[in-house]
Tab-separated table of C-alpha atoms and ligand atoms in Angstrom:
chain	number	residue	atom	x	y	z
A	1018	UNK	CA	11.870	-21.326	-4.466
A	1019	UNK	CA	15.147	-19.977	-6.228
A	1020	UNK	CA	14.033	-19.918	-9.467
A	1021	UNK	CA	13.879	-16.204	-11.406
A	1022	UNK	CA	10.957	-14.402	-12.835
A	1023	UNK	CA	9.500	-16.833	-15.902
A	1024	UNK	CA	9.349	-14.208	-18.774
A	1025	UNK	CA	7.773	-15.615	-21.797
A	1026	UNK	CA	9.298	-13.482	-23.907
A	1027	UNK	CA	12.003	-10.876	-24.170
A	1028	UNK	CA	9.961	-7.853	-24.229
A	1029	UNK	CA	6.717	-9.314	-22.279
A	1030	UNK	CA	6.312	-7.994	-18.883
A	1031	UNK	CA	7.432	-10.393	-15.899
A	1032	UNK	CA	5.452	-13.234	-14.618
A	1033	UNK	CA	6.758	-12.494	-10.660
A	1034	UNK	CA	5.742	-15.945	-8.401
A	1035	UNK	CA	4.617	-13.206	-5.951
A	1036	UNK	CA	2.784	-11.013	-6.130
A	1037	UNK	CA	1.916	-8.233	-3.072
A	1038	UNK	CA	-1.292	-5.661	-3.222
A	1039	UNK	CA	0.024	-3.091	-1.091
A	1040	UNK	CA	-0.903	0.155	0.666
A	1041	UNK	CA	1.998	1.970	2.520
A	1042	UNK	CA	3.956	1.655	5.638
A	1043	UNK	CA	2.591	-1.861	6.867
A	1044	UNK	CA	3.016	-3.324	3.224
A	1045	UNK	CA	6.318	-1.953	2.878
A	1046	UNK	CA	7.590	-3.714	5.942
A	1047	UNK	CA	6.092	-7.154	4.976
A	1048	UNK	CA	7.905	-6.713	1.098
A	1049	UNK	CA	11.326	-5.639	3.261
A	1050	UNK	CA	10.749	-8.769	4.650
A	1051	UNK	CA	9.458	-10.813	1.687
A	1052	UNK	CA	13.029	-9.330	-0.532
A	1053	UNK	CA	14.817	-11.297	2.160
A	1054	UNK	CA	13.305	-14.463	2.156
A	1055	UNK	CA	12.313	-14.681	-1.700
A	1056	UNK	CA	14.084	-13.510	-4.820
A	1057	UNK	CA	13.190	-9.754	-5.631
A	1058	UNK	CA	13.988	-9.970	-9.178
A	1059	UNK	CA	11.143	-12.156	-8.930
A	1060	UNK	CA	8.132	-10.308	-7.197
A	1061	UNK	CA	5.912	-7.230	-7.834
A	1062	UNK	CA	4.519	-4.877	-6.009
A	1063	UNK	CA	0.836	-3.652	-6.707
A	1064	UNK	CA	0.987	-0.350	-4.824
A	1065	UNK	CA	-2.564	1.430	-3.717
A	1066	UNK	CA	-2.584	5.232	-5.868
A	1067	UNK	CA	-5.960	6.529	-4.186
A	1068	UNK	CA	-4.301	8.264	-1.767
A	1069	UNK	CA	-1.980	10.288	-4.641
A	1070	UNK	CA	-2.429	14.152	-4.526
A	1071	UNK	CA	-1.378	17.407	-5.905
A	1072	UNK	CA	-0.286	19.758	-4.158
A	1073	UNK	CA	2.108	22.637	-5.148
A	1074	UNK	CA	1.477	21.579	-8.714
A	1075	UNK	CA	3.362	18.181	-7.870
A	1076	UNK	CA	1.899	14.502	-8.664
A	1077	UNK	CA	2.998	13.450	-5.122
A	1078	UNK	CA	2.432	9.086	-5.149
A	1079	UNK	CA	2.831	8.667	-1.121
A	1080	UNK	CA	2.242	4.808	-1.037
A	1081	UNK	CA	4.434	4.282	-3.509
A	1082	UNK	CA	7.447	6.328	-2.610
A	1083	UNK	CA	6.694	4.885	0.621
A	1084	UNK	CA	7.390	1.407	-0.485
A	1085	UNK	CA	10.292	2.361	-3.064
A	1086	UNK	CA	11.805	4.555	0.548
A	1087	UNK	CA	11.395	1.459	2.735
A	1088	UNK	CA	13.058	-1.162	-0.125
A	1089	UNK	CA	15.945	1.428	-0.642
A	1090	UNK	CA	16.369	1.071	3.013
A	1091	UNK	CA	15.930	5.139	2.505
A	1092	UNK	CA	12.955	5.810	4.416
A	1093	UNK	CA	12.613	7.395	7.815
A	1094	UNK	CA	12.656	5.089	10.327
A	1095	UNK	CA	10.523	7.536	12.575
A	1096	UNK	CA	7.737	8.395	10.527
A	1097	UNK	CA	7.755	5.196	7.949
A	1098	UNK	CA	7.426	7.493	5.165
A	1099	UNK	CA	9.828	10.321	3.460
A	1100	UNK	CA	13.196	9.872	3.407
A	1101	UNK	CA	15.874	9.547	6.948
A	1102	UNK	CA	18.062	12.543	7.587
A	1103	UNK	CA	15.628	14.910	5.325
A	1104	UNK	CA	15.714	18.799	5.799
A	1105	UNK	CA	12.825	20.822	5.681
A	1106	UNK	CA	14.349	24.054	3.923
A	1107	UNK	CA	11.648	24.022	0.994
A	1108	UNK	CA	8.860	24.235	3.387
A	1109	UNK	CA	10.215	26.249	6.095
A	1110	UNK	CA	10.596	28.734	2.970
A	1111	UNK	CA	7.411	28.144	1.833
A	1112	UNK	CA	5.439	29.138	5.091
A	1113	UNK	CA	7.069	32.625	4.992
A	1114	UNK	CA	4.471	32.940	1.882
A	1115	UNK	CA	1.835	31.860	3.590
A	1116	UNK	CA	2.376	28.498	1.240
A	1117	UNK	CA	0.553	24.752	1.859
A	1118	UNK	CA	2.862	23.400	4.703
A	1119	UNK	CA	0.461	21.131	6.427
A	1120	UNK	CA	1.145	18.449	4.249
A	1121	UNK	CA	5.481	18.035	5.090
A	1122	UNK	CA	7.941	17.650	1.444
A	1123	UNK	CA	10.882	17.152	2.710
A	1124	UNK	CA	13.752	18.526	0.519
A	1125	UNK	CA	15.046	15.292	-0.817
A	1126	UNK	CA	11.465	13.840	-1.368
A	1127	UNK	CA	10.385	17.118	-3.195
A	1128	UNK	CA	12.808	16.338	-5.878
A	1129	UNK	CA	10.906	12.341	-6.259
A	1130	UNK	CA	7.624	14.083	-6.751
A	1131	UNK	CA	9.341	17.205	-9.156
A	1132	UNK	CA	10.825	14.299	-11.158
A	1133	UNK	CA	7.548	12.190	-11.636
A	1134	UNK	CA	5.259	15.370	-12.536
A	1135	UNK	CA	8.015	16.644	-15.438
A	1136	UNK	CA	8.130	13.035	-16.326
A	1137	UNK	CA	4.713	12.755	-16.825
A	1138	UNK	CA	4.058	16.179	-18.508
A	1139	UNK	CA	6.624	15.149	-20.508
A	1140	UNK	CA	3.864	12.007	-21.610
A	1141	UNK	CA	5.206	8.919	-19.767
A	1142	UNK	CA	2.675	6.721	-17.600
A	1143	UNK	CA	2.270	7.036	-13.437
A	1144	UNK	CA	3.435	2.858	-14.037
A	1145	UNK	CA	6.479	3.941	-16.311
A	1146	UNK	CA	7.922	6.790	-14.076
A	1147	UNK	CA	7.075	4.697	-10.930
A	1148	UNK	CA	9.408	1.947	-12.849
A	1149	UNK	CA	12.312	4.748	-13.694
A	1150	UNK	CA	12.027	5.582	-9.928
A	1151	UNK	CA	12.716	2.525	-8.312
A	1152	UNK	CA	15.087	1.428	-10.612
A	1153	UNK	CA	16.812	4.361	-9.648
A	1154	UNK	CA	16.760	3.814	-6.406
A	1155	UNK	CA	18.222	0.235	-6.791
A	1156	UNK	CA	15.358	-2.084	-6.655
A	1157	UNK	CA	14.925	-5.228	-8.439
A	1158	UNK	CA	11.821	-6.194	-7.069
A	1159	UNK	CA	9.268	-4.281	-10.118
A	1160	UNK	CA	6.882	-1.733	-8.275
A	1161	UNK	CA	3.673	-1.197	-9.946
A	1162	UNK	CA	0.470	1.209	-9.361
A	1163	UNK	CA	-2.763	-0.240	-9.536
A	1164	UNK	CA	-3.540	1.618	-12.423
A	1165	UNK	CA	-2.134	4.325	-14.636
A	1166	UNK	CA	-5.422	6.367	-14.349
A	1167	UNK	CA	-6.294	8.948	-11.775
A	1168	UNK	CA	-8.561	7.679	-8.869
A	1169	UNK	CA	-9.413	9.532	-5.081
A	1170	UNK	CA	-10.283	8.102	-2.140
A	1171	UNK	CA	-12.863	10.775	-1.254
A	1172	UNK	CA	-14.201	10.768	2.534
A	1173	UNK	CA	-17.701	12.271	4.039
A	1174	UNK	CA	-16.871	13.519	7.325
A	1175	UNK	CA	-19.370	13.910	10.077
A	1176	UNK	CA	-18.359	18.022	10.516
A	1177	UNK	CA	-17.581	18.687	7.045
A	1178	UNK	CA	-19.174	16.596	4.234
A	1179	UNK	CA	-16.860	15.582	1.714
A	1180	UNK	CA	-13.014	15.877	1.534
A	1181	UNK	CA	-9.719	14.477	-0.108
A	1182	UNK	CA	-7.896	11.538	1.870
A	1183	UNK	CA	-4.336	13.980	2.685
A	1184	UNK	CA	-6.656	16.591	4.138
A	1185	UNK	CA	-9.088	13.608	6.451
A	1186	UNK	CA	-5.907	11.518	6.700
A	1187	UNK	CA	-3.307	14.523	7.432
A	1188	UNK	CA	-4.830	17.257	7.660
A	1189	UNK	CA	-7.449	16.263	10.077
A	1190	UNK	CA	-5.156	13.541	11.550
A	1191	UNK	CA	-7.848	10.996	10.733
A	1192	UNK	CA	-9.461	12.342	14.203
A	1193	UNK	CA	-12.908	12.874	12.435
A	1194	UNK	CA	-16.157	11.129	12.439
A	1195	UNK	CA	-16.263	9.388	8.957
A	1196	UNK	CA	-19.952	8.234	7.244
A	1197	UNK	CA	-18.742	6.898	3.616
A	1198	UNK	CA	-15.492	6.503	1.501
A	1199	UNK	CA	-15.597	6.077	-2.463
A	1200	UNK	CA	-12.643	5.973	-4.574
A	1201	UNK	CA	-13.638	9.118	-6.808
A	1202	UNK	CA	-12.565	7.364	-11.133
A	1203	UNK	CA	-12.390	4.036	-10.359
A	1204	UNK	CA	-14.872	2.718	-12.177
A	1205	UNK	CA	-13.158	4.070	-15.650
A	1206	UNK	CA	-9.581	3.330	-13.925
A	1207	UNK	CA	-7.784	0.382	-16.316
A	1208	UNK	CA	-5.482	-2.044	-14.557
A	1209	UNK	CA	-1.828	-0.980	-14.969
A	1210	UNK	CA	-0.774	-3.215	-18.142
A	1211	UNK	CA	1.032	-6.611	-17.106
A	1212	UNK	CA	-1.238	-6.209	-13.670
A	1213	UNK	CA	-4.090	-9.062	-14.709
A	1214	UNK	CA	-1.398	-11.143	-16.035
A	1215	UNK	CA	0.705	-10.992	-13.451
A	1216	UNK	CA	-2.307	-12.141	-10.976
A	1217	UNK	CA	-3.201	-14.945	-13.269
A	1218	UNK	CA	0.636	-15.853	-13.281
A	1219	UNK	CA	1.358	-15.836	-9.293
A	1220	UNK	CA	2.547	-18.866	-7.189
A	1221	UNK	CA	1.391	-16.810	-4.467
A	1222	UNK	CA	-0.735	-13.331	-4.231
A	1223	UNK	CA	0.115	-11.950	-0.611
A	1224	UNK	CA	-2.944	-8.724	0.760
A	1225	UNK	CA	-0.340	-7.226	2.790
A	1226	UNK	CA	-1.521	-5.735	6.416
A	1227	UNK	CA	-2.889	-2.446	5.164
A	1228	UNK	CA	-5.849	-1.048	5.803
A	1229	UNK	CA	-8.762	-2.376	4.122
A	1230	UNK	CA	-10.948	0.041	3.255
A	1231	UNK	CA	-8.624	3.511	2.037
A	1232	UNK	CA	-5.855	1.268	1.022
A	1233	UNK	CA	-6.725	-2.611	-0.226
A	1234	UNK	CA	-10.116	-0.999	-0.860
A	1235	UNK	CA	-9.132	0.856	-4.116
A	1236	UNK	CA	-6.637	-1.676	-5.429
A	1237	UNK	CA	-9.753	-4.638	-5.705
A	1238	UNK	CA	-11.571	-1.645	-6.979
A	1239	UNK	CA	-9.976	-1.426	-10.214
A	1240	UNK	CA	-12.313	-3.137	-12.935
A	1241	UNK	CA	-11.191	-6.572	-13.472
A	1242	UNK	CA	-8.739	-6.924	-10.043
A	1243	UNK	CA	-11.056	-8.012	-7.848
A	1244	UNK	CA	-12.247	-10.684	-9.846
A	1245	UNK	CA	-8.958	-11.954	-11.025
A	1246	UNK	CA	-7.454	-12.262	-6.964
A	1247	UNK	CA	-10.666	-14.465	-6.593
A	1248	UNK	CA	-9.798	-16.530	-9.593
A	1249	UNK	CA	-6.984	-17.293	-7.601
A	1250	UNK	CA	-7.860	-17.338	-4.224
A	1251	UNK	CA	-6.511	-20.763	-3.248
A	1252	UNK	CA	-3.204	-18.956	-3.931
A	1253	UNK	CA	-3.663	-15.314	-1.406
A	1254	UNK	CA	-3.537	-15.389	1.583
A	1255	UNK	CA	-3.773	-11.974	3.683
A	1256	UNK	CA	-1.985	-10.660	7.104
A	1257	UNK	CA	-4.334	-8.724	9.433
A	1258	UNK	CA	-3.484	-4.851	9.790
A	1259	UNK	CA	-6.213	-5.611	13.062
A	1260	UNK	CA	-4.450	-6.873	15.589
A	1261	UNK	CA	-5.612	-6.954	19.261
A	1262	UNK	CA	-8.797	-4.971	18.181
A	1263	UNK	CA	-6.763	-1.916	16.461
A	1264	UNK	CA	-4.498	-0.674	14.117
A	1265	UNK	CA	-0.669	-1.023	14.889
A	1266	UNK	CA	-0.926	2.767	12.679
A	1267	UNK	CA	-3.449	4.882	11.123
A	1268	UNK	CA	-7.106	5.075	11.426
A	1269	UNK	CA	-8.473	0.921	10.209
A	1270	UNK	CA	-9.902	0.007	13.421
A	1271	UNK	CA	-11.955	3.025	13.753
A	1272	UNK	CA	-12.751	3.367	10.276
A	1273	UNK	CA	-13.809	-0.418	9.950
A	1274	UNK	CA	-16.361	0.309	12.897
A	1275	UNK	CA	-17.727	3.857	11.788
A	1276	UNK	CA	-18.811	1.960	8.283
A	1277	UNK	CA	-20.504	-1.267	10.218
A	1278	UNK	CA	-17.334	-3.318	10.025
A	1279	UNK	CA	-16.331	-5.075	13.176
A	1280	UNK	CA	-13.313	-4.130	13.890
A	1281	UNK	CA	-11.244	-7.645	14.934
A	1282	UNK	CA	-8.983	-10.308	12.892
A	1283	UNK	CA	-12.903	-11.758	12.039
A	1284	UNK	CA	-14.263	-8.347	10.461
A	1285	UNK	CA	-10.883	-8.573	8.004
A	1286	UNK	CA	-12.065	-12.434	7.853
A	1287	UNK	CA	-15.449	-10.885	6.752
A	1288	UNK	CA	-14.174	-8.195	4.077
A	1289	UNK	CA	-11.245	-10.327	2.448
A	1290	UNK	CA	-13.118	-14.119	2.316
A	1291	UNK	CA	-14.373	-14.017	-1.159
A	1292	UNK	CA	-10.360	-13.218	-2.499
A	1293	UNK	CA	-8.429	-14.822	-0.412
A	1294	UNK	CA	-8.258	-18.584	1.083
A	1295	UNK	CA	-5.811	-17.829	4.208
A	1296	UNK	CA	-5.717	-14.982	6.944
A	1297	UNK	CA	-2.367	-14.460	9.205
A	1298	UNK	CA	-3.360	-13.026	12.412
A	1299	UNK	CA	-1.284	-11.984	14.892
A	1300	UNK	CA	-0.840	-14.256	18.210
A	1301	UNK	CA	-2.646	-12.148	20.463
A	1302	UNK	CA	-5.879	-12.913	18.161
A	1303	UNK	CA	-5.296	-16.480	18.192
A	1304	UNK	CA	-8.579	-17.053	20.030
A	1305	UNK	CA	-10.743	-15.873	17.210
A	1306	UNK	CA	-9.364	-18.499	14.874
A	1307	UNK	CA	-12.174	-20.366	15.070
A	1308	UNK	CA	-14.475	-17.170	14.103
A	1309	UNK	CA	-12.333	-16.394	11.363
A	1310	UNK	CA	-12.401	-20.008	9.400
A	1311	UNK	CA	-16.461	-19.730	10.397
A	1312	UNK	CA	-16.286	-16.689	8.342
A	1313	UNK	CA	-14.877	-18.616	5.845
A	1314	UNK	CA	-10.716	-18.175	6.035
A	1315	UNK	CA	-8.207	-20.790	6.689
A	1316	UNK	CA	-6.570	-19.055	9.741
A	1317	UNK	CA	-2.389	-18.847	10.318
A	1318	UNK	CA	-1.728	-17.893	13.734
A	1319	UNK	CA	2.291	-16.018	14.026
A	1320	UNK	CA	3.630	-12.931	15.441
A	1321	UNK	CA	3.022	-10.652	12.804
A	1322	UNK	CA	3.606	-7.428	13.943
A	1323	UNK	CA	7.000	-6.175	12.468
A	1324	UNK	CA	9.595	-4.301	14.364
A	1325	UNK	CA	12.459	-4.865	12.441
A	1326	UNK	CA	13.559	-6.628	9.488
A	1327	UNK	CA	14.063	-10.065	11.348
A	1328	UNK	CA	10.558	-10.101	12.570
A	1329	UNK	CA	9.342	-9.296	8.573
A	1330	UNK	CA	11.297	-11.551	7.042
A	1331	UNK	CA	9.987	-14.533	9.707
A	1332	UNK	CA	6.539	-13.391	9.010
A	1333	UNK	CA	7.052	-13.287	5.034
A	1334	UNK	CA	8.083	-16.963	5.573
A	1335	UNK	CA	4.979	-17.885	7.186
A	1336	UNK	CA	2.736	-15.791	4.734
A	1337	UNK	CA	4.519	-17.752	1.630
A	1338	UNK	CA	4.346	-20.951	3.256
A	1339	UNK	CA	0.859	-20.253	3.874
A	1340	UNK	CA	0.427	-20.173	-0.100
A	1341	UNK	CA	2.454	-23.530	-0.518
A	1342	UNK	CA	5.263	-21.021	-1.886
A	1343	UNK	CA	8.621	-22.238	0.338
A	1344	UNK	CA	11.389	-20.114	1.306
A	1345	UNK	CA	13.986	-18.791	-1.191
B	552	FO1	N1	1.853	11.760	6.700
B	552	FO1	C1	1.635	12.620	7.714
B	552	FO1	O1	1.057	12.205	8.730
B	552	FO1	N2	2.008	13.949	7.637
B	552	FO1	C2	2.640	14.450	6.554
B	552	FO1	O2	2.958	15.642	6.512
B	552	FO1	C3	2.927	13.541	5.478
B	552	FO1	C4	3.628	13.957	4.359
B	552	FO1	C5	3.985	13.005	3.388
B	552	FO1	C6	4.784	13.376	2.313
B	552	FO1	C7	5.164	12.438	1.364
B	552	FO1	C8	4.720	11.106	1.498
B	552	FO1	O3	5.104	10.199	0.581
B	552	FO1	C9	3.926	10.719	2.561
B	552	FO1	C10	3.552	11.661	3.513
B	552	FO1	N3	2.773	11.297	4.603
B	552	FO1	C11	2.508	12.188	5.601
B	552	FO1	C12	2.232	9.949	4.709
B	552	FO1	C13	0.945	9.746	3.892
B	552	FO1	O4	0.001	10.748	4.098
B	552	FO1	C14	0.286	8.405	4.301
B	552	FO1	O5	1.229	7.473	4.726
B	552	FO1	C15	-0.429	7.703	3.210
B	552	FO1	O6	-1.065	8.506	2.303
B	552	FO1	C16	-1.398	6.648	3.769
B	552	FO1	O7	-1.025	5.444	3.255
């Protein structure tokens, strides 16, 4: 498809053919991939917030900087999130008072989350500043949180009962024994505006290969999202962050097991069937197809594990095609 965003009228908000729920650094490689086989002018990006802290005083949004980074071809190619060639000045300054250093600004990215908290003290929306940032950054594909309204991820730990996501996910390095997650707010959180029209609108609504539970999780959480992916789910098809049995990064395997998920291609089959028609799953999993269409999932067998652009941008192909949206 070549066509450019339908806007119905000069000052309505876009109707993007696609359409990507995303967490961080696995959805931000698929969308460098989907920006090379699609239009970006016409796609959004429906970025998980759950994970947002503050710390230092700072409104610090690390899935979406992470995908704004990774568009901008900014982000560190090491790490998948912050910025490449960043200096640590700010926080190597910050230890000698004895300061919060666990959780690594880098000097550059400290002056992303100083501009979104003045601009939001100032009165504008998380959805507003989040626009002004990625425009900034050059990038024509729109970038959207979930919702304007604070919501946690909140996680009981085995050891220590109840604790912010940064501190189990940083912190802790995830290495903890988890019993429950909630998404502290959601249940008052509003869509961001334009989000429930832009579902309804999509040629094709991609679940991008992040993890299910702290990062798709709070994005069908939001009052009204879940319900209007299923309206569509002919249309969304999802890629498996599972693949082999784990995580390619950060802690879905083990979290899918330690809340009585199985932790395989057919346990994503299993949490995604009632929003989404297709599941991608990576070669090495191609022997649980059948398991995954039992669980009720068309299944699309491809490489999808993404080591450069090339590899995204073949696997974006197969994920559109996969929603009868061709190649751009
Ligand atoms: N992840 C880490 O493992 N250690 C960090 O110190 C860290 C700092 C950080 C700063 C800004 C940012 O945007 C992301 C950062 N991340 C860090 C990644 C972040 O914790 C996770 O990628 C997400 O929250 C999970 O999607």
């Amino acid at each position: 498809m070549t066509d450019g965003p339908d806007r119905a009228a000069p000052d309505a908000p876009p109707r993007p053919s696609v359409v990507t729920l995303a967490g961080g650094v696995g959805a931000a490689k698929l969308l460098s991939g989907l920006i090379r086989v699609h239009p970006s002018s016409d796609q959004l990006a429906v970025v998980n917030t759950a994970d947002d802290t503050v710390l230092h005083g700072l409104h610090i949004s690390p899935d979406l900087d992470t995908v704004v980074y990774t568009l901008a071809g900014a982000v560190n190619p090491d790490t998948g999130w912050g910025l490449a060639g960043e200096t640590w000045q700010a926080m190597d300054a910050l230890d000698r008072y004895g300061g919060i250093t666990w959780f690594r600004l880098g000097d550059r990215d400290l002056a992303t989350h100083l501009y979104r908290t003045h601009r939001m003290e100032q009165g504008a929306d998380l959805a507003a500043v989040t626009a002004e940032i990625a425009a900034a950054w050059g990038l024509e594909l729109a970038v959207l949180p979930v919702t304007n309204d604070p919501i946690e991820t909140r996680v009981t730990t085995v050891d220590e009962g109840e604790i912010g996501f940064q501190d189990y996910f940083v912190r802790r390095r995830h290495d903890v024994g988890v019993t429950a997650v909630r998404v502290a707010g959601v249940e008052a959180a509003q869509p961001a505006p334009g989000l429930i029209e832009a579902l309804r609108a999509a040629r094709s609504i991609i679940i991008a290969p992040s993890n299910p539970i702290v990062s798709i999780g709070p994005v069908l959480g939001v009052p009204g999202v879940r319900e209007a992916v299923a309206a569509r789910r002919d249309a969304v098809a999802a890629v498996s962050p599972i693949v082999g049995g784990a995580a390619l990064k950060g802690p879905a395997d083990r979290l899918m097991r330690e809340l009585g998920h199985e932790s395989s291609v057919v346990g994503v089959a299993r949490l995604y069937q009632d929003v989404a028609a297709t599941l991608v799953v990576d070669e090495s999993d191609a022997y649980l197809a059948d398991d995954v269409e039992a669980a009720g999932m068309a299944c699309v067998v491809a490489p999808t594990v993404m080591d450069g652009v090339e590899s995204a941008a073949e696997l974006a192909r197969t994920v559109l095609s996969s929603t009868g949206v061709s190649r751009g």
